[in-house]
Coordinates of C-alpha atoms and ligand atoms in Angstrom, one line a residue:
Chain R
M992 CA -7.4 -47.7 42.3
D993 CA -7.5 -50.4 44.8
G994 CA -9.1 -49.9 47.6
Q995 CA -8.2 -47.7 49.9
E996 CA -8.1 -45.1 48.3
L997 CA -11.2 -45.1 48.1
E998 CA -12.4 -45.6 51.4
A999 CA -13.4 -42.2 53.2
F1000 CA -12.7 -40.7 56.1
A1001 CA -13.9 -40.3 59.0
Y1002 CA -16.5 -36.9 59.8
H1003 CA -16.0 -36.4 63.2
T1004 CA -18.4 -33.2 65.4
P1005 CA -16.3 -30.5 65.5
P1006 CA -15.9 -29.1 68.8
E1007 CA -17.1 -25.7 68.1
I1008 CA -20.5 -27.0 66.8
R1009 CA -20.9 -28.8 70.7
G1010 CA -19.8 -25.0 73.0
R1011 CA -16.0 -25.2 72.6
K1012 CA -15.5 -21.3 72.0
G1013 CA -12.5 -18.6 72.5
V1014 CA -10.4 -20.8 70.8
Q1015 CA -7.8 -18.5 68.6
H1016 CA -6.1 -21.7 66.5
P1017 CA -2.3 -20.7 64.9
V1018 CA -3.0 -22.2 61.9
V1019 CA -6.1 -22.9 59.6
I1020 CA -5.0 -24.6 56.6
V1021 CA -8.2 -24.7 54.3
G1022 CA -8.4 -27.5 51.5
A1023 CA -6.3 -30.9 52.0
G1024 CA -5.8 -31.5 48.4
P1025 CA -1.3 -32.7 48.4
V1026 CA -0.4 -28.9 48.5
G1027 CA -2.7 -28.4 52.0
L1028 CA -1.8 -32.0 53.5
A1029 CA 1.5 -31.0 52.8
A1030 CA 1.9 -27.6 54.3
A1031 CA 0.2 -29.5 58.2
I1032 CA 3.7 -32.0 58.4
D1033 CA 5.9 -29.5 57.6
L1034 CA 4.5 -27.5 60.1
A1035 CA 4.4 -30.3 62.5
L1036 CA 7.8 -30.5 62.1
H1037 CA 8.9 -27.2 63.1
G1038 CA 6.1 -28.2 66.0
V1039 CA 3.3 -25.6 65.2
R1040 CA -0.8 -27.3 65.9
C1041 CA -3.1 -26.0 63.6
I1042 CA -6.5 -28.3 61.3
V1043 CA -7.2 -29.1 58.7
L1044 CA -10.0 -28.2 57.1
D1045 CA -11.7 -29.9 53.9
D1046 CA -14.8 -30.5 51.9
N1047 CA -14.9 -33.5 50.8
D1048 CA -14.4 -36.6 52.6
R1049 CA -11.8 -38.6 50.4
V1050 CA -9.0 -38.3 48.6
S1051 CA -8.8 -36.6 45.1
A1052 CA -10.6 -39.8 42.0
G1053 CA -9.8 -39.4 38.8
S1054 CA -7.4 -37.9 36.3
R1055 CA -5.1 -35.7 38.3
A1056 CA -1.6 -35.5 38.2
I1057 CA 0.8 -37.6 38.2
C1058 CA 4.1 -36.5 37.4
W1059 CA 6.2 -36.0 40.2
A1060 CA 9.3 -34.4 40.0
K1061 CA 12.5 -35.0 41.3
R1062 CA 12.4 -31.2 43.4
T1063 CA 9.3 -32.3 44.5
L1064 CA 10.2 -35.8 45.8
E1065 CA 13.6 -34.4 47.1
I1066 CA 10.6 -32.5 50.0
F1067 CA 8.6 -35.2 50.6
D1068 CA 11.2 -36.9 51.6
R1069 CA 11.8 -34.1 53.4
L1070 CA 8.3 -34.5 54.7
G1071 CA 8.9 -38.5 55.4
V1072 CA 6.8 -39.4 53.0
G1073 CA 9.2 -39.7 49.8
E1074 CA 10.2 -43.4 49.6
R1075 CA 6.8 -44.7 49.7
M1076 CA 7.1 -42.6 46.7
V1077 CA 9.2 -43.8 45.0
A1078 CA 8.9 -46.8 45.9
K1079 CA 5.0 -47.1 44.5
G1080 CA 5.6 -44.1 41.6
V1081 CA 7.0 -45.9 38.2
T1082 CA 10.6 -43.5 37.8
W1083 CA 11.6 -42.3 34.2
Q1084 CA 14.4 -39.8 33.4
V1085 CA 14.0 -39.6 28.9
G1086 CA 11.1 -37.8 27.3
R1087 CA 11.1 -38.5 23.7
V1088 CA 9.5 -36.2 21.3
Y1089 CA 8.4 -37.9 17.6
H1090 CA 6.5 -35.9 14.7
R1091 CA 4.1 -38.8 12.3
D1092 CA 6.4 -41.3 12.6
E1093 CA 9.4 -41.0 13.3
E1094 CA 11.9 -40.1 16.4
L1095 CA 13.1 -36.7 16.6
Y1096 CA 14.9 -36.5 19.6
S1097 CA 14.8 -37.5 23.3
F1098 CA 15.9 -35.9 26.3
D1099 CA 17.5 -37.0 29.4
L1100 CA 16.0 -35.0 32.3
L1101 CA 18.7 -35.8 34.7
P1102 CA 22.5 -36.7 33.1
E1103 CA 24.2 -37.1 36.1
R1104 CA 23.6 -39.3 38.6
G1105 CA 24.3 -40.0 42.4
H1106 CA 21.6 -38.0 43.8
K1107 CA 18.7 -40.0 46.2
M1108 CA 16.0 -38.7 44.0
P1109 CA 14.9 -39.5 40.3
A1110 CA 14.0 -36.9 37.8
F1111 CA 10.7 -38.2 37.8
I1112 CA 8.4 -40.2 39.4
N1113 CA 5.0 -40.5 37.4
L1114 CA 2.0 -41.7 40.6
Q1115 CA -1.7 -41.5 41.3
Q1116 CA -2.3 -38.2 42.8
Y1117 CA -4.4 -40.0 44.9
Y1118 CA -1.7 -42.2 46.0
V1119 CA 0.2 -39.5 46.6
E1120 CA -3.1 -37.8 49.0
H1121 CA -3.1 -41.1 50.4
Y1122 CA 0.4 -41.6 51.8
L1123 CA 0.0 -37.8 52.4
V1124 CA -3.1 -38.2 55.1
A1125 CA -1.0 -41.4 56.8
R1126 CA 2.6 -39.0 57.0
A1127 CA -0.6 -36.3 59.1
A1128 CA -1.8 -39.5 61.4
Q1129 CA 2.2 -40.0 62.7
F1130 CA 0.8 -36.4 64.1
P1131 CA -1.6 -36.8 66.4
D1132 CA -1.6 -33.7 68.6
L1133 CA -0.1 -31.1 66.0
I1134 CA -2.5 -32.2 63.0
E1135 CA -6.2 -32.8 63.6
I1136 CA -8.1 -33.0 59.9
R1137 CA -11.5 -31.9 60.4
W1138 CA -13.4 -33.9 56.8
K1139 CA -16.4 -32.7 55.7
N1140 CA -15.7 -29.0 56.5
E1141 CA -16.7 -26.8 54.1
L1142 CA -15.6 -22.9 54.4
V1143 CA -18.3 -21.0 53.5
G1144 CA -16.9 -17.2 54.6
L1145 CA -13.9 -16.2 55.6
R1146 CA -13.2 -12.5 57.3
Q1147 CA -10.0 -10.8 58.1
A1148 CA -10.1 -8.9 62.0
E1149 CA -7.2 -7.2 64.1
R1150 CA -4.7 -9.8 64.2
S1151 CA -6.3 -12.6 63.1
V1152 CA -9.0 -14.3 60.4
L1153 CA -12.8 -15.5 61.4
L1154 CA -13.6 -18.6 59.2
E1155 CA -16.9 -20.0 58.5
V1156 CA -17.2 -22.9 58.3
D1157 CA -20.2 -25.2 57.6
T1158 CA -21.1 -29.1 57.8
P1159 CA -23.1 -31.7 57.7
D1160 CA -24.1 -31.0 61.8
G1161 CA -24.6 -27.0 60.9
R1162 CA -21.9 -23.6 60.5
Y1163 CA -19.5 -22.9 62.8
E1164 CA -16.7 -20.5 63.6
L1165 CA -12.8 -20.5 64.0
E1166 CA -10.3 -18.8 64.6
A1167 CA -7.0 -18.4 63.4
L1168 CA -3.7 -17.1 63.2
W1169 CA -2.9 -17.3 59.7
V1170 CA -4.6 -18.7 57.7
L1171 CA -3.5 -21.3 54.1
A1172 CA -5.6 -21.1 51.7
A1173 CA -4.9 -24.7 49.7
D1174 CA -8.4 -25.4 48.6
G1175 CA -7.6 -25.9 45.1
A1176 CA -8.1 -24.2 41.9
R1177 CA -12.4 -22.8 42.8
S1178 CA -10.9 -21.4 46.1
A1179 CA -13.5 -19.7 48.3
A1180 CA -10.8 -18.2 50.2
R1181 CA -10.3 -16.6 47.1
R1182 CA -14.0 -15.2 47.0
A1183 CA -14.6 -14.1 50.0
L1184 CA -11.2 -11.7 49.7
G1185 CA -12.6 -10.7 46.5
L1186 CA -9.8 -11.5 45.0
E1187 CA -9.3 -11.5 41.1
F1188 CA -7.7 -14.8 39.7
A1189 CA -5.9 -13.2 36.6
G1190 CA -5.3 -15.5 33.4
H1191 CA -6.4 -16.8 30.1
V1192 CA -8.5 -19.8 28.9
F1193 CA -6.0 -21.2 26.4
E1194 CA -8.8 -22.6 23.7
E1195 CA -8.2 -26.4 23.3
K1196 CA -9.2 -29.5 24.4
F1197 CA -8.3 -32.0 25.2
L1198 CA -9.0 -36.2 25.8
I1199 CA -7.5 -37.9 28.9
A1200 CA -8.3 -41.9 29.7
D1201 CA -6.1 -43.6 31.8
V1202 CA -6.5 -46.9 30.8
R1203 CA -6.1 -50.8 32.4
M1204 CA -3.8 -52.5 30.1
R1205 CA -0.5 -55.5 30.0
A1206 CA 1.9 -53.0 27.7
D1207 CA 5.6 -53.5 27.1
Y1208 CA 6.0 -49.5 26.8
P1209 CA 9.1 -47.6 28.8
S1210 CA 9.2 -45.9 31.2
D1211 CA 10.0 -43.2 29.1
R1212 CA 7.4 -40.6 28.2
R1213 CA 6.7 -40.1 24.7
F1214 CA 5.2 -37.3 22.8
W1215 CA 3.4 -37.6 19.4
F1216 CA 3.4 -34.2 16.9
Q1217 CA -0.1 -34.9 14.1
P1218 CA 0.8 -38.8 15.0
T1219 CA 0.1 -40.9 12.3
F1220 CA -2.0 -43.3 14.5
D1221 CA -4.6 -41.1 15.1
P1222 CA -6.3 -37.9 14.1
A1223 CA -6.0 -36.1 17.5
E1224 CA -2.9 -33.2 16.4
S1225 CA -0.4 -34.6 19.5
V1226 CA -0.9 -37.1 21.5
L1227 CA 1.2 -37.8 25.2
I1228 CA 1.6 -41.6 26.9
H1229 CA 3.0 -41.8 30.2
R1230 CA 3.5 -45.0 32.7
Q1231 CA 1.9 -45.2 35.8
P1232 CA 1.1 -47.7 38.6
D1233 CA -1.1 -50.6 38.5
E1234 CA -0.5 -51.6 35.0
I1235 CA -2.0 -48.3 34.8
F1236 CA -1.4 -46.1 30.9
R1237 CA -1.9 -41.9 30.9
I1238 CA -3.5 -40.9 27.5
D1239 CA -3.6 -37.6 26.4
F1240 CA -5.2 -36.3 22.8
Q1241 CA -5.7 -33.0 21.1
L1242 CA -8.8 -33.0 20.0
G1243 CA -8.7 -29.1 19.0
W1244 CA -11.0 -26.6 20.0
D1245 CA -13.6 -27.3 17.4
A1246 CA -14.3 -30.8 18.2
D1247 CA -17.8 -31.5 19.4
T1248 CA -16.8 -32.3 23.2
E1249 CA -20.4 -34.7 23.9
A1250 CA -18.7 -37.0 21.3
E1251 CA -15.7 -37.8 22.0
R1252 CA -16.5 -38.4 25.8
Q1253 CA -18.8 -41.2 24.3
P1254 CA -17.0 -44.9 25.4
A1255 CA -16.8 -45.8 22.5
R1256 CA -15.1 -42.9 20.5
V1257 CA -12.6 -43.5 23.6
M1258 CA -12.1 -47.3 23.1
E1259 CA -12.4 -47.2 19.6
R1260 CA -8.7 -43.9 19.1
V1261 CA -7.6 -46.4 22.7
R1262 CA -6.7 -48.5 19.9
H1263 CA -5.8 -45.8 17.4
V1264 CA -2.2 -46.4 19.9
V1265 CA -2.3 -50.0 21.5
G1266 CA -3.3 -51.4 18.2
P1267 CA -5.2 -54.3 18.2
N1268 CA -4.1 -57.0 20.3
V1269 CA -3.9 -55.3 22.6
K1270 CA -6.7 -56.2 25.5
F1271 CA -7.6 -52.4 28.3
E1272 CA -10.2 -51.6 30.0
L1273 CA -11.2 -48.1 30.2
E1274 CA -10.3 -47.1 34.0
W1275 CA -11.2 -43.6 33.4
C1276 CA -11.6 -40.3 31.0
S1277 CA -12.5 -37.1 30.3
I1278 CA -12.4 -33.3 28.5
Y1279 CA -10.2 -30.8 29.4
T1280 CA -9.9 -27.6 28.7
F1281 CA -6.9 -26.1 30.2
Q1282 CA -6.0 -22.4 32.0
C1283 CA -3.3 -20.4 33.2
A1284 CA -4.2 -17.3 35.8
R1285 CA -2.7 -16.3 39.3
L1286 CA -3.1 -14.2 41.2
E1287 CA -1.2 -10.7 42.0
R1288 CA 0.5 -11.1 45.0
F1289 CA -0.3 -14.5 47.4
V1290 CA -0.2 -12.9 50.4
H1291 CA -3.0 -11.4 51.9
G1292 CA -2.8 -9.7 55.0
R1293 CA -2.6 -12.9 57.4
V1294 CA -4.2 -15.0 54.5
L1295 CA -1.9 -17.3 52.5
F1296 CA -2.5 -19.1 49.4
V1297 CA -0.8 -21.8 48.7
G1298 CA -0.6 -24.5 45.6
D1299 CA -4.0 -24.2 42.7
S1300 CA -5.8 -21.2 44.7
A1301 CA -2.4 -19.3 44.2
H1302 CA -2.3 -20.5 40.0
V1303 CA -3.3 -22.5 37.8
V1304 CA -1.0 -24.1 34.9
S1305 CA -1.4 -26.6 31.6
P1306 CA -0.2 -29.8 33.4
F1307 CA 2.1 -29.7 29.9
G1308 CA 5.9 -29.5 31.5
A1309 CA 4.2 -30.6 34.7
R1310 CA 4.6 -27.5 36.6
G1311 CA 0.4 -27.3 38.7
G1312 CA 1.6 -29.7 41.9
N1313 CA 5.2 -29.8 42.1
G1314 CA 4.7 -25.8 41.8
G1315 CA 2.4 -26.1 45.2
I1316 CA 4.9 -28.6 47.1
Q1317 CA 7.6 -26.9 46.2
D1318 CA 5.2 -23.3 46.8
V1319 CA 4.8 -24.9 51.0
D1320 CA 8.1 -25.9 51.2
N1321 CA 9.4 -21.9 51.0
L1322 CA 6.5 -20.4 53.0
C1323 CA 6.6 -23.2 56.1
W1324 CA 9.8 -22.4 57.8
K1325 CA 9.5 -19.3 58.0
L1326 CA 5.5 -19.0 58.9
A1327 CA 6.7 -21.5 62.0
L1328 CA 8.9 -19.1 63.3
V1329 CA 7.0 -16.3 62.4
L1330 CA 4.4 -17.7 64.8
Q1331 CA 7.6 -18.6 67.4
S1332 CA 8.2 -15.0 67.7
R1333 CA 11.8 -16.1 66.0
A1334 CA 11.0 -13.7 62.4
P1335 CA 9.3 -11.0 62.5
E1336 CA 5.9 -11.0 59.2
A1337 CA 8.1 -9.5 56.9
L1338 CA 9.1 -13.0 56.6
L1339 CA 6.5 -13.2 55.3
E1340 CA 7.0 -11.2 52.4
S1341 CA 10.2 -13.1 50.7
Y1342 CA 7.9 -15.7 50.2
D1343 CA 5.3 -13.3 48.2
C1344 CA 8.0 -12.2 46.5
E1345 CA 10.2 -15.8 45.6
R1346 CA 7.1 -18.3 45.1
V1347 CA 5.7 -15.1 42.6
R1348 CA 9.1 -15.3 40.8
A1349 CA 8.5 -19.8 40.3
C1350 CA 4.8 -18.8 39.1
E1351 CA 5.5 -16.6 36.5
E1352 CA 7.6 -19.3 35.8
N1353 CA 5.8 -21.8 35.3
I1354 CA 3.0 -20.0 33.3
R1355 CA 5.6 -18.7 30.6
H1356 CA 6.9 -21.8 30.5
S1357 CA 3.8 -24.2 30.1
S1358 CA 1.6 -21.1 27.6
R1359 CA 4.9 -21.8 25.8
T1360 CA 4.6 -25.2 25.5
T1361 CA 0.2 -24.5 24.4
R1362 CA 0.9 -21.9 22.9
F1363 CA 3.8 -24.2 20.6
M1364 CA 1.4 -27.5 20.7
T1365 CA -2.3 -26.0 19.4
P1366 CA -0.7 -22.7 17.0
K1367 CA -3.4 -20.1 16.6
T1368 CA -3.0 -18.5 13.5
P1369 CA -2.3 -19.4 9.8
M1370 CA 1.7 -18.4 10.2
E1371 CA 2.4 -19.6 13.6
R1372 CA 1.2 -22.9 12.5
Q1373 CA 3.8 -22.0 9.6
L1374 CA 6.5 -21.3 11.6
R1375 CA 6.1 -24.2 14.3
D1376 CA 5.4 -26.9 11.4
A1377 CA 8.7 -25.7 10.5
V1378 CA 10.6 -26.5 13.5
L1379 CA 9.3 -29.6 13.7
A1380 CA 10.9 -29.9 9.8
L1381 CA 13.8 -29.2 10.5
A1382 CA 14.5 -30.9 13.6
R1383 CA 15.0 -34.6 12.6
E1384 CA 18.2 -33.0 10.9
F1385 CA 19.4 -29.8 13.2
P1386 CA 19.8 -29.7 16.7
F1387 CA 19.1 -26.5 16.4
A1388 CA 15.8 -27.5 15.6
R1389 CA 14.8 -30.1 18.7
T1390 CA 16.1 -27.6 21.6
L1391 CA 12.8 -25.7 19.7
V1392 CA 9.9 -28.7 19.2
N1393 CA 8.2 -28.4 22.7
S1394 CA 5.8 -30.3 23.8
G1395 CA 6.2 -29.5 27.8
R1396 CA 9.8 -27.9 29.8
L1397 CA 9.9 -29.6 32.2
S1398 CA 9.1 -29.0 35.9
R1399 CA 12.8 -27.7 37.5
P1400 CA 13.0 -26.1 40.8
C1401 CA 13.1 -21.9 39.9
S1402 CA 16.2 -19.5 40.4
L1403 CA 15.9 -17.5 43.3
A1404 CA 19.1 -15.0 42.2
G1405 CA 19.4 -11.1 42.0
L1406 CA 15.9 -11.5 44.9
S1407 CA 16.3 -8.5 46.8
S1408 CA 16.0 -11.8 49.4
I1409 CA 19.2 -13.5 48.5
V1410 CA 22.1 -12.3 49.6
A1411 CA 25.0 -12.2 46.2
D1412 CA 28.2 -14.0 46.9
E1413 CA 31.4 -12.2 47.5
A1414 CA 32.7 -13.9 45.2
A1415 CA 32.5 -16.2 42.3
V1416 CA 31.2 -19.8 43.7
A1417 CA 32.8 -21.7 40.7
G1418 CA 29.9 -24.7 39.2
S1419 CA 25.6 -24.2 39.6
M1420 CA 25.3 -23.9 43.1
A1421 CA 24.9 -19.6 42.9
P1422 CA 22.5 -18.3 45.7
G1423 CA 19.3 -19.2 45.3
T1424 CA 20.2 -22.6 43.9
A1425 CA 17.7 -25.2 45.2
C1426 CA 20.9 -27.3 46.3
A1427 CA 22.0 -30.5 44.5
D1428 CA 22.3 -34.0 46.3
A1429 CA 25.5 -36.2 47.0
P1430 CA 26.3 -39.4 47.9
L1431 CA 28.2 -39.2 51.5
V1432 CA 29.5 -41.7 53.4
R1433 CA 28.5 -41.2 57.3
T1434 CA 31.1 -41.5 60.2
D1435 CA 29.7 -44.8 60.8
G1436 CA 30.1 -46.5 57.8
G1437 CA 27.1 -46.5 56.5
P1438 CA 25.6 -44.5 53.2
T1439 CA 23.5 -42.1 53.4
W1440 CA 22.4 -38.1 50.5
L1441 CA 23.9 -34.8 51.0
L1442 CA 20.4 -33.3 51.4
E1443 CA 19.0 -36.2 53.9
S1444 CA 22.3 -34.7 55.9
I1445 CA 21.2 -30.6 56.1
G1446 CA 17.7 -31.8 55.7
G1447 CA 15.2 -28.9 57.1
D1448 CA 17.4 -26.2 59.4
F1449 CA 20.2 -23.5 58.0
T1450 CA 22.7 -25.6 57.4
V1451 CA 26.2 -24.7 57.1
L1452 CA 27.8 -26.6 54.6
T1453 CA 31.7 -25.8 54.6
F1454 CA 34.6 -27.7 53.2
A1455 CA 38.5 -27.3 54.4
A1456 CA 37.2 -25.8 57.6
S1457 CA 39.8 -25.2 59.9
A1458 CA 39.3 -25.2 63.6
A1459 CA 39.4 -21.9 64.0
E1460 CA 36.9 -20.7 60.9
L1461 CA 34.7 -22.9 63.1
G1462 CA 34.7 -21.6 66.3
R1463 CA 34.7 -17.6 63.9
L1464 CA 30.6 -18.8 62.5
E1465 CA 29.6 -19.5 65.6
G1466 CA 31.2 -16.6 67.5
E1467 CA 29.0 -14.8 64.2
Q1468 CA 25.6 -16.4 64.7
R1469 CA 26.0 -15.5 68.8
A1470 CA 26.8 -11.3 67.9
A1471 CA 24.2 -11.4 65.6
G1472 CA 22.0 -12.9 68.2
L1473 CA 20.8 -15.5 65.7
D1474 CA 18.7 -18.1 67.5
L1475 CA 18.8 -20.6 64.7
P1476 CA 19.3 -23.9 64.8
L1477 CA 23.0 -23.8 62.7
R1478 CA 24.6 -26.9 61.8
V1479 CA 27.8 -27.4 61.0
L1480 CA 28.7 -30.6 58.5
V1481 CA 31.7 -30.9 58.0
P1482 CA 32.7 -33.4 55.2
A1483 CA 35.3 -36.1 56.6
A1484 CA 37.9 -35.2 54.2
T1485 CA 38.0 -31.8 55.2
R1486 CA 38.4 -31.9 58.5
P1487 CA 40.0 -30.1 60.9
G1488 CA 42.6 -33.1 62.1
A1489 CA 41.6 -35.3 59.6
Chain I
M1330 CA 43.7 -24.5 6.1
S1331 CA 41.0 -21.3 6.0
A1332 CA 37.9 -23.1 6.9
V1333 CA 34.7 -21.6 4.8
T1334 CA 32.3 -20.9 7.3
R1335 CA 28.9 -23.4 7.9
L1336 CA 25.0 -22.9 7.7
R1337 CA 25.1 -23.1 11.8
R1338 CA 23.1 -26.7 12.9
E1339 CA 23.4 -26.6 16.7
D1340 CA 21.7 -24.1 19.4
G1341 CA 22.6 -20.5 18.8
F1342 CA 21.5 -19.4 21.4
A1343 CA 22.4 -21.1 24.0
G1344 CA 19.4 -22.7 25.9
A1345 CA 17.4 -19.5 25.5
G1346 CA 15.6 -21.4 21.6
D1347 CA 12.9 -21.1 23.5
D1348 CA 13.2 -16.6 24.3
F1349 CA 13.0 -17.2 20.3
Y1350 CA 10.6 -18.6 19.2
A1351 CA 8.2 -17.0 21.6
A1352 CA 9.7 -13.4 20.0
L1353 CA 9.1 -14.2 16.8
L1354 CA 5.4 -15.1 17.5
E1355 CA 4.4 -12.1 18.9
A1356 CA 5.5 -9.8 16.4
H1357 CA 3.3 -11.8 14.7
E1358 CA 0.7 -11.3 17.4
G1359 CA -2.9 -8.8 15.7
L1360 CA -1.2 -9.3 11.6
C1361 CA -3.0 -11.0 9.0
D1362 CA -1.5 -13.8 6.6
V1363 CA 0.1 -10.8 3.7
E1364 CA 1.5 -8.8 6.6
S1365 CA 2.7 -11.1 8.3
A1366 CA 4.8 -12.2 4.7
G1367 CA 5.3 -9.1 4.9
L1368 CA 7.3 -8.9 7.9
N1369 CA 8.6 -12.4 7.0
A1370 CA 10.6 -10.8 3.9
R1371 CA 11.9 -8.2 6.1
L1372 CA 13.1 -10.1 8.2
V1373 CA 14.9 -12.5 6.3
L1374 CA 16.3 -8.8 4.3
L1375 CA 18.1 -8.4 8.0
L1376 CA 19.1 -11.0 9.3
G1377 CA 20.8 -12.4 6.5
N1378 CA 22.4 -9.0 5.2
H1379 CA 23.1 -9.4 9.1
I1380 CA 24.8 -12.4 8.4
G1381 CA 26.3 -10.8 5.8
D1382 CA 28.2 -14.7 4.7
L1383 CA 26.9 -15.6 0.4
S1384 CA 28.2 -19.3 1.2
V1385 CA 25.9 -19.9 4.4
I1386 CA 22.8 -18.1 3.3
R1387 CA 23.3 -20.1 -0.4
E1388 CA 23.6 -23.9 2.8
A1389 CA 20.5 -22.3 4.0
L1390 CA 18.2 -21.3 1.3
S1391 CA 19.4 -24.3 -0.2
V1392 CA 17.6 -26.3 2.3
A1393 CA 14.9 -24.2 3.6
R1394 CA 13.7 -25.1 -0.8
A1395 CA 14.2 -27.8 -0.3
G1396 CA 11.7 -29.3 2.7
V1397 CA 9.3 -26.7 1.0
S1398 CA 9.1 -28.3 -2.6
R1399 CA 9.2 -31.9 -0.3
E1400 CA 6.4 -30.7 2.1
G1401 CA 4.5 -29.2 -1.7
K1402 CA 4.4 -32.7 -3.2
S1403 CA 3.2 -34.9 0.0
Ligands
FAD446 C1 -5.5 -33.7 34.0 C2 -4.4 -33.1 34.7 C3 -3.1 -33.5 34.7 C4 -1.6 -33.2 35.8 N1 -1.5 -33.3 35.8 C5 -0.1 -32.9 36.4 C6 2.0 -33.4 36.5 O1 1.7 -34.5 36.2 N2 2.0 -33.0 37.6 C7 2.3 -31.8 38.1 O2 3.0 -31.6 39.4 N3 0.7 -31.4 38.7 C8 -0.4 -31.8 38.3 N4 -2.0 -31.2 37.7 C9 -2.1 -30.6 38.2 C10 -2.2 -30.6 39.7 O3 -3.8 -31.8 39.5 C11 -2.5 -29.6 41.0 O4 -1.4 -28.9 40.2 C12 -2.9 -30.8 42.0 O5 -3.8 -30.6 42.5 C13 -2.1 -28.6 43.2 O6 -3.5 -29.3 44.6 P1 -3.8 -28.7 45.1 O7 -3.8 -29.3 47.1 O8 -3.4 -27.3 45.9 O9 -4.9 -28.2 45.4 P2 -6.4 -29.9 44.8 O10 -5.8 -30.8 45.0 O11 -7.2 -29.2 44.0 O12 -7.3 -29.9 46.5 C14 -7.4 -28.2 47.1 C15 -8.9 -29.5 48.1 O13 -9.5 -27.9 48.8 C16 -10.9 -28.9 49.0 N5 -11.2 -27.6 49.2 C17 -12.1 -26.5 47.8 N6 -13.0 -26.0 48.5 C18 -12.9 -25.8 50.1 C19 -13.5 -25.7 50.5 N7 -14.6 -24.2 50.1 N8 -13.7 -26.2 52.2 C20 -13.5 -26.8 52.6 N9 -11.3 -27.7 51.8 C21 -12.3 -27.3 49.6 C22 -10.0 -30.4 47.7 O14 -11.8 -31.0 48.5 C23 -9.2 -30.2 47.8 O15 -9.1 -31.3 48.6 C24 -2.6 -32.1 36.6 C25 -4.2 -31.7 35.9 C26 -5.0 -32.5 35.9 C27 -6.3 -31.1 36.0

């Protein structure tokens, strides 16, 4: 990690401690992790002011998220950090799966071309947070981040939320119309409201080592079941920027955590993977146990849960951080409309039902993966091993091999918040699915992308429109009393009169 | 040109194989080894009858058997 990512952010004595009283803030965000920071920027882009509280004064160190999926990158791009992330990150789209020392198959996560954002990048979470903090600083009138401000208490009042905050200068109280609880897996906001975080722990231990070395490994994700080079049950390798590789070793539930975390033991294991001739340094390593758990609802009065405070999953499939950023994308425009009195509070219910569905999908996939990796009974192991054995020869068995079903946007089709189509539309863009990108040419001849052109507002994208049809659309919008920015994008080839 | 039906090698679940596998594990949930083996025996008989094509079943039997004897030796 370069020095700047480690730098502490400055703490300032909050004005409330110096005696300021009676300010009601539209939004307070608890937690300056990737999710809280992304929410602050998204709200700012919609003109909404917020205060962000974080109990720490640094970006998160060590082995945390590295894999960021296309949909998330598209959201980050809208927020203004996507290009920087892709420039620094390691782009990849192919996953390779091995059993013992044989490659069983590979999968391509972006078979279609013509998208601005790649299928996946690997980029350490501390870089992502660092870029988000820098981006947030471009909204000095709208975003105020208060480092070393820990939420210690929270209660709902009639039409607002009262937060108790602890700082190096003592405690103070804040009042907010809405609170975004983005304070992570051990959420203090969740605890303050006494909410149950139900789920289960996966009975498996993983050693995660970030290793710095010069190796001409591919950027592909490589996963071994029962590797021949190490006694681990499975090994997963990802390439990260700065010549750092993430190696996950599946140790087994009975592994001796103390013995396994000894540097000499970790070095020995890494040596098994990289071979005798590669020089390497251990950047970071820890032993993890993972769980999946979730809140039953994400909206509790005026406290809205986003990211890990609302749901956690095992990292195989990269659905944690990616899911959290997609929460933000779903919530912030709605909250902005509610705050601007342009939509009823009931709109926030759609955040709850839409992201609960996504959360269920993420937990289902990551639980299935974990179960495939860690069979619980002799029969489960028989079935798992039979799938692996058949996979070499039989394509059907390859579809059952589960080393991670990598994060994809959840379809909202069928939910009451999504209006079904009157006529069937050809292609995959059904109502409720994330819009696919495509290359476009601007009227001035310059290149652009569909997702850049439709931005974050409501946009009507219409093909083969006539002048009369455009007029009708605008008329309908006025008649419905909709005061929403409605952009109409007409591809030139189909523009009336073209 | 009567095509002999052959054992299906491609995904038969149109991408929903994970649901099939999850259902299988769920059926075995909470059973001891002997009970699980009994479940498998019933399942094979039911599915074999459903397929109803002895040439396909023979092919499947020989693939399955070859794998088991191979593993038995290693
Ligand atoms: C080993 C590992 C690998 C992972 N890999 C991936 C991956 O490849 N892709 C992926 O998408 N996800 C991955 N994840 C998950 C990802 O790291 C999390 O989902 C993500 O960090 C969640 O972001 P968040 O902002 O919701 O929470 P956090 O990142 O936990 O941020 C919460 C913030 O709130 C602050 N906070 C906590 N309590 C308080 C309080 N009382 N008052 C004020 N502030 C507080 C914390 O200091 C922190 O800054 C991985 C996780 C692990 C552990």
